[in-house]
Amino acid sequence: MKIMKKRTTISDIAAHLGIHKTTVSRALKDSSSISKALSLKIKKAAKDLNYIPNRAAQSLSIQNNKTIALLLPSFGNNVFNDVVSGVKAVADELGYALMIGDATYSELGEERIVESYIQQAVSGFILTSSRHTDETIKMLKTTDAPVAEIMDMSDSTFDINYGVDHFNAGKEMTDYLVNVKGRKKIAFCSLLLDWRAVLRKRGWEQALHNAKLQDDMCLQSRADASFQAGAELLVESLHKWPDLDAIFFVSDELAAGAVMECNRRGIKPGKDIDICGFNDLSFAKAIYPSLTTVSTPRREMAELATRSLISVIEGKSVSETRKVFPYHIKIRETA
């Protein structure tokens, strides 16, 4: 299924104002032949109509550029290594180049990158977040380039959405700690919360609420995702709640750091306290004791999204434009 989107052109602005497109073009280039008042009027109309100059239009159209733009929340987050690998593998196979932008966990940062990439006439976008500024959504809705959102499910009407149900994943992991392991004092530890982390936390809260257990033991670090941050969160959690018997970490890096700190302190993960993470990164089963976590199919998701996006770019049909990918609870030694 192909969703056609019309990019605002100089001709559209001219028709909107009832003037010649040459006048619009000159005003947008700050020509001295256009009065200041008319120039301001034209520029306001251009902004209202979401006109974005296409710097690459003179040489390549969007359809011929054959470049995919992948926007990540952070280059430093290991979770997205599989996403990059998956997108690149399919892009290489189908003859597309790949541009990667780092939004630094900022919706405004994403907005700036999207505007820049639209000006460079990329063929399509893959976004790894479902939270965007209104301006980003407006720009993407009016560009010719199709858009795929991956990693979590969205209510948006972009062309493609493939993701994981992070709320239910968080709830199911917590249910396991409560119902199978018999844990009663379960904390949730995270970094500055992105939307997926918020959903996991809500799942944790719901499971504890259903079990009539304390659901306010939550800590958040301002550090980057690292083993050290996880170790520090463990120490702070045990200091704040000495009778804690489990911690659900929002990522494997944090959980692994907590496991290492437990080992240093003579605390036995999986016995004295349960530790679990999220994403099932490559080191999760290699550390000692091995990490209980939630496995998500990041590479598979990225590959399918890229293949589907390129089909939309090339005017081909896509059988599945929305798909919820399964997650799996990986029970290992720490919980």
mmCIF file of N, CA and C in Angstrom, residues 205-272:
data_model
loop_
_atom_site.group_PDB
_atom_site.id
_atom_site.type_symbol
_atom_site.label_atom_id
_atom_site.label_comp_id
_atom_site.label_asym_id
_atom_site.label_seq_id
_atom_site.Cartn_x
_atom_site.Cartn_y
_atom_site.Cartn_z
ATOM 1 N N GLU A 205 4.445 -0.856 37.308
ATOM 2 C CA GLU A 205 3.484 -0.310 38.271
ATOM 3 C C GLU A 205 2.174 -1.098 38.253
ATOM 4 N N GLN A 206 1.696 -1.428 37.053
ATOM 5 C CA GLN A 206 0.422 -2.139 36.944
ATOM 6 C C GLN A 206 0.498 -3.518 37.590
ATOM 7 N N ALA A 207 1.603 -4.216 37.347
ATOM 8 C CA ALA A 207 1.763 -5.547 37.935
ATOM 9 C C ALA A 207 1.785 -5.472 39.458
ATOM 10 N N LEU A 208 2.506 -4.495 40.005
ATOM 11 C CA LEU A 208 2.573 -4.351 41.461
ATOM 12 C C LEU A 208 1.227 -3.918 42.028
ATOM 13 N N HIS A 209 0.538 -3.033 41.314
ATOM 14 C CA HIS A 209 -0.794 -2.602 41.752
ATOM 15 C C HIS A 209 -1.753 -3.792 41.796
ATOM 16 N N ASN A 210 -1.705 -4.623 40.763
ATOM 17 C CA ASN A 210 -2.577 -5.804 40.718
ATOM 18 C C ASN A 210 -2.297 -6.753 41.874
ATOM 19 N N ALA A 211 -1.015 -6.828 42.271
ATOM 20 C CA ALA A 211 -0.613 -7.731 43.360
ATOM 21 C C ALA A 211 -0.728 -7.072 44.729
ATOM 22 N N LYS A 212 -1.197 -5.803 44.737
ATOM 23 C CA LYS A 212 -1.331 -5.032 45.982
ATOM 24 C C LYS A 212 0.010 -4.905 46.711
ATOM 25 N N LEU A 213 1.062 -4.650 45.918
ATOM 26 C CA LEU A 213 2.401 -4.445 46.466
ATOM 27 C C LEU A 213 2.822 -2.991 46.279
ATOM 28 N N GLN A 214 3.814 -2.582 47.046
ATOM 29 C CA GLN A 214 4.320 -1.209 46.966
ATOM 30 C C GLN A 214 4.824 -0.915 45.555
ATOM 31 N N ASP A 215 4.340 0.201 44.961
ATOM 32 C CA ASP A 215 4.678 0.492 43.569
ATOM 33 C C ASP A 215 5.326 1.860 43.381
ATOM 34 N N ASP A 216 6.019 2.342 44.425
ATOM 35 C CA ASP A 216 6.654 3.662 44.319
ATOM 36 C C ASP A 216 8.169 3.609 44.536
ATOM 37 N N MET A 217 8.740 2.409 44.502
ATOM 38 C CA MET A 217 10.193 2.285 44.691
ATOM 39 C C MET A 217 10.883 2.426 43.333
ATOM 40 N N CYS A 218 11.107 3.652 42.951
ATOM 41 C CA CYS A 218 11.638 3.941 41.614
ATOM 42 C C CYS A 218 12.787 4.931 41.719
ATOM 43 N N LEU A 219 13.905 4.612 41.077
ATOM 44 C CA LEU A 219 15.062 5.505 41.046
ATOM 45 C C LEU A 219 15.445 5.796 39.606
ATOM 46 N N GLN A 220 15.972 6.996 39.408
ATOM 47 C CA GLN A 220 16.343 7.433 38.064
ATOM 48 C C GLN A 220 17.701 8.122 38.123
ATOM 49 N N SER A 221 18.599 7.730 37.234
ATOM 50 C CA SER A 221 19.935 8.322 37.180
ATOM 51 C C SER A 221 20.041 9.267 35.997
ATOM 52 N N ARG A 222 20.823 10.322 36.155
ATOM 53 C CA ARG A 222 21.072 11.256 35.054
ATOM 54 C C ARG A 222 22.326 10.880 34.267
ATOM 55 N N ALA A 223 22.959 9.794 34.650
ATOM 56 C CA ALA A 223 24.171 9.356 33.953
ATOM 57 C C ALA A 223 23.817 8.710 32.618
ATOM 58 N N ASP A 224 24.846 8.486 31.795
ATOM 59 C CA ASP A 224 24.652 7.731 30.561
ATOM 60 C C ASP A 224 24.509 6.245 30.898
ATOM 61 N N ALA A 225 23.947 5.485 29.961
ATOM 62 C CA ALA A 225 23.807 4.042 30.161
ATOM 63 C C ALA A 225 25.186 3.407 30.291
ATOM 64 N N SER A 226 25.453 2.788 31.435
ATOM 65 C CA SER A 226 26.771 2.194 31.669
ATOM 66 C C SER A 226 26.686 1.213 32.829
ATOM 67 N N PHE A 227 27.704 0.357 32.935
ATOM 68 C CA PHE A 227 27.796 -0.543 34.080
ATOM 69 C C PHE A 227 27.925 0.259 35.376
ATOM 70 N N GLN A 228 28.695 1.344 35.329
ATOM 71 C CA GLN A 228 28.904 2.162 36.517
ATOM 72 C C GLN A 228 27.587 2.748 37.023
ATOM 73 N N ALA A 229 26.761 3.237 36.089
ATOM 74 C CA ALA A 229 25.469 3.799 36.486
ATOM 75 C C ALA A 229 24.603 2.732 37.150
ATOM 76 N N GLY A 230 24.647 1.510 36.625
ATOM 77 C CA GLY A 230 23.886 0.423 37.225
ATOM 78 C C GLY A 230 24.370 0.079 38.618
ATOM 79 N N ALA A 231 25.691 0.079 38.798
ATOM 80 C CA ALA A 231 26.264 -0.195 40.122
ATOM 81 C C ALA A 231 25.822 0.865 41.125
ATOM 82 N N GLU A 232 25.854 2.120 40.696
ATOM 83 C CA GLU A 232 25.456 3.218 41.583
ATOM 84 C C GLU A 232 23.972 3.145 41.938
ATOM 85 N N LEU A 233 23.147 2.772 40.975
ATOM 86 C CA LEU A 233 21.715 2.638 41.251
ATOM 87 C C LEU A 233 21.442 1.498 42.227
ATOM 88 N N LEU A 234 22.203 0.411 42.118
ATOM 89 C CA LEU A 234 22.048 -0.692 43.074
ATOM 90 C C LEU A 234 22.362 -0.216 44.489
ATOM 91 N N VAL A 235 23.500 0.459 44.639
ATOM 92 C CA VAL A 235 23.916 0.938 45.962
ATOM 93 C C VAL A 235 22.867 1.878 46.545
ATOM 94 N N GLU A 236 22.390 2.810 45.726
ATOM 95 C CA GLU A 236 21.389 3.770 46.196
ATOM 96 C C GLU A 236 20.079 3.070 46.566
ATOM 97 N N SER A 237 19.699 2.089 45.773
ATOM 98 C CA SER A 237 18.453 1.355 46.044
ATOM 99 C C SER A 237 18.522 0.612 47.372
ATOM 100 N N LEU A 238 19.626 -0.079 47.604
ATOM 101 C CA LEU A 238 19.775 -0.845 48.847
ATOM 102 C C LEU A 238 19.869 0.067 50.064
ATOM 103 N N HIS A 239 20.453 1.246 49.876
ATOM 104 C CA HIS A 239 20.528 2.218 50.971
ATOM 105 C C HIS A 239 19.133 2.752 51.304
ATOM 106 N N LYS A 240 18.348 3.002 50.267
ATOM 107 C CA LYS A 240 17.020 3.595 50.459
ATOM 108 C C LYS A 240 16.003 2.571 50.937
ATOM 109 N N TRP A 241 16.108 1.337 50.417
ATOM 110 C CA TRP A 241 15.153 0.280 50.771
ATOM 111 C C TRP A 241 15.940 -0.978 51.156
ATOM 112 N N PRO A 242 16.412 -1.089 52.388
ATOM 113 C CA PRO A 242 17.283 -2.211 52.794
ATOM 114 C C PRO A 242 16.639 -3.587 52.634
ATOM 115 N N ASP A 243 15.297 -3.639 52.658
ATOM 116 C CA ASP A 243 14.625 -4.941 52.550
ATOM 117 C C ASP A 243 14.239 -5.287 51.108
ATOM 118 N N LEU A 244 14.811 -4.568 50.160
ATOM 119 C CA LEU A 244 14.537 -4.812 48.743
ATOM 120 C C LEU A 244 14.886 -6.256 48.369
ATOM 121 N N ASP A 245 14.024 -6.923 47.589
ATOM 122 C CA ASP A 245 14.369 -8.289 47.176
ATOM 123 C C ASP A 245 14.425 -8.473 45.658
ATOM 124 N N ALA A 246 14.182 -7.399 44.886
ATOM 125 C CA ALA A 246 14.319 -7.486 43.426
ATOM 126 C C ALA A 246 14.424 -6.088 42.829
ATOM 127 N N ILE A 247 15.164 -5.983 41.726
ATOM 128 C CA ILE A 247 15.239 -4.724 40.973
ATOM 129 C C ILE A 247 15.055 -5.029 39.491
ATOM 130 N N PHE A 248 14.141 -4.319 38.881
ATOM 131 C CA PHE A 248 13.916 -4.385 37.438
ATOM 132 C C PHE A 248 14.608 -3.160 36.837
ATOM 133 N N PHE A 249 15.693 -3.395 36.093
ATOM 134 C CA PHE A 249 16.426 -2.303 35.448
ATOM 135 C C PHE A 249 15.901 -2.093 34.032
ATOM 136 N N VAL A 250 15.875 -0.844 33.610
ATOM 137 C CA VAL A 250 15.304 -0.509 32.305
ATOM 138 C C VAL A 250 16.180 -0.956 31.142
ATOM 139 N N SER A 251 17.437 -1.309 31.421
ATOM 140 C CA SER A 251 18.337 -1.758 30.352
ATOM 141 C C SER A 251 19.312 -2.795 30.884
ATOM 142 N N ASP A 252 19.884 -3.560 29.968
ATOM 143 C CA ASP A 252 20.860 -4.584 30.350
ATOM 144 C C ASP A 252 22.151 -3.986 30.883
ATOM 145 N N GLU A 253 22.566 -2.827 30.340
ATOM 146 C CA GLU A 253 23.806 -2.206 30.840
ATOM 147 C C GLU A 253 23.696 -1.918 32.332
ATOM 148 N N LEU A 254 22.567 -1.334 32.731
ATOM 149 C CA LEU A 254 22.370 -1.024 34.146
ATOM 150 C C LEU A 254 22.301 -2.301 34.979
ATOM 151 N N ALA A 255 21.550 -3.276 34.494
ATOM 152 C CA ALA A 255 21.403 -4.529 35.241
ATOM 153 C C ALA A 255 22.741 -5.242 35.398
ATOM 154 N N ALA A 256 23.550 -5.256 34.337
ATOM 155 C CA ALA A 256 24.861 -5.914 34.405
ATOM 156 C C ALA A 256 25.770 -5.206 35.404
ATOM 157 N N GLY A 257 25.718 -3.879 35.425
ATOM 158 C CA GLY A 257 26.509 -3.133 36.404
ATOM 159 C C GLY A 257 26.096 -3.465 37.825
ATOM 160 N N ALA A 258 24.792 -3.645 38.027
ATOM 161 C CA ALA A 258 24.294 -4.021 39.350
ATOM 162 C C ALA A 258 24.764 -5.417 39.741
ATOM 163 N N VAL A 259 24.771 -6.342 38.787
ATOM 164 C CA VAL A 259 25.258 -7.702 39.056
ATOM 165 C C VAL A 259 26.724 -7.664 39.474
ATOM 166 N N MET A 260 27.531 -6.881 38.762
ATOM 167 C CA MET A 260 28.959 -6.764 39.109
ATOM 168 C C MET A 260 29.138 -6.193 40.509
ATOM 169 N N GLU A 261 28.317 -5.193 40.854
ATOM 170 C CA GLU A 261 28.418 -4.593 42.185
ATOM 171 C C GLU A 261 27.984 -5.590 43.258
ATOM 172 N N CYS A 262 26.967 -6.380 42.971
ATOM 173 C CA CYS A 262 26.558 -7.440 43.907
ATOM 174 C C CYS A 262 27.714 -8.406 44.156
ATOM 175 N N ASN A 263 28.391 -8.806 43.086
ATOM 176 C CA ASN A 263 29.525 -9.728 43.217
ATOM 177 C C ASN A 263 30.616 -9.133 44.093
ATOM 178 N N ARG A 264 30.864 -7.841 43.931
ATOM 179 C CA ARG A 264 31.896 -7.175 44.747
ATOM 180 C C ARG A 264 31.521 -7.163 46.224
ATOM 181 N N ARG A 265 30.218 -7.058 46.503
ATOM 182 C CA ARG A 265 29.742 -6.911 47.875
ATOM 183 C C ARG A 265 29.371 -8.247 48.529
ATOM 184 N N GLY A 266 29.549 -9.335 47.808
ATOM 185 C CA GLY A 266 29.197 -10.633 48.368
ATOM 186 C C GLY A 266 27.704 -10.903 48.390
ATOM 187 N N ILE A 267 26.955 -10.133 47.608
ATOM 188 C CA ILE A 267 25.510 -10.347 47.473
ATOM 189 C C ILE A 267 25.283 -11.313 46.310
ATOM 190 N N LYS A 268 24.420 -12.290 46.476
ATOM 191 C CA LYS A 268 24.214 -13.301 45.437
ATOM 192 C C LYS A 268 22.979 -12.971 44.595
ATOM 193 N N PRO A 269 23.194 -12.477 43.348
ATOM 194 C CA PRO A 269 22.054 -12.208 42.468
ATOM 195 C C PRO A 269 21.299 -13.497 42.164
ATOM 196 N N GLY A 270 19.979 -13.432 42.229
ATOM 197 C CA GLY A 270 19.154 -14.617 42.009
ATOM 198 C C GLY A 270 18.817 -15.350 43.289
ATOM 199 N N LYS A 271 19.541 -15.023 44.362
ATOM 200 C CA LYS A 271 19.272 -15.639 45.668
ATOM 201 C C LYS A 271 18.968 -14.558 46.701
ATOM 202 N N ASP A 272 19.966 -13.710 46.980
ATOM 203 C CA ASP A 272 19.747 -12.634 47.949
ATOM 204 C C ASP A 272 18.846 -11.544 47.363
#
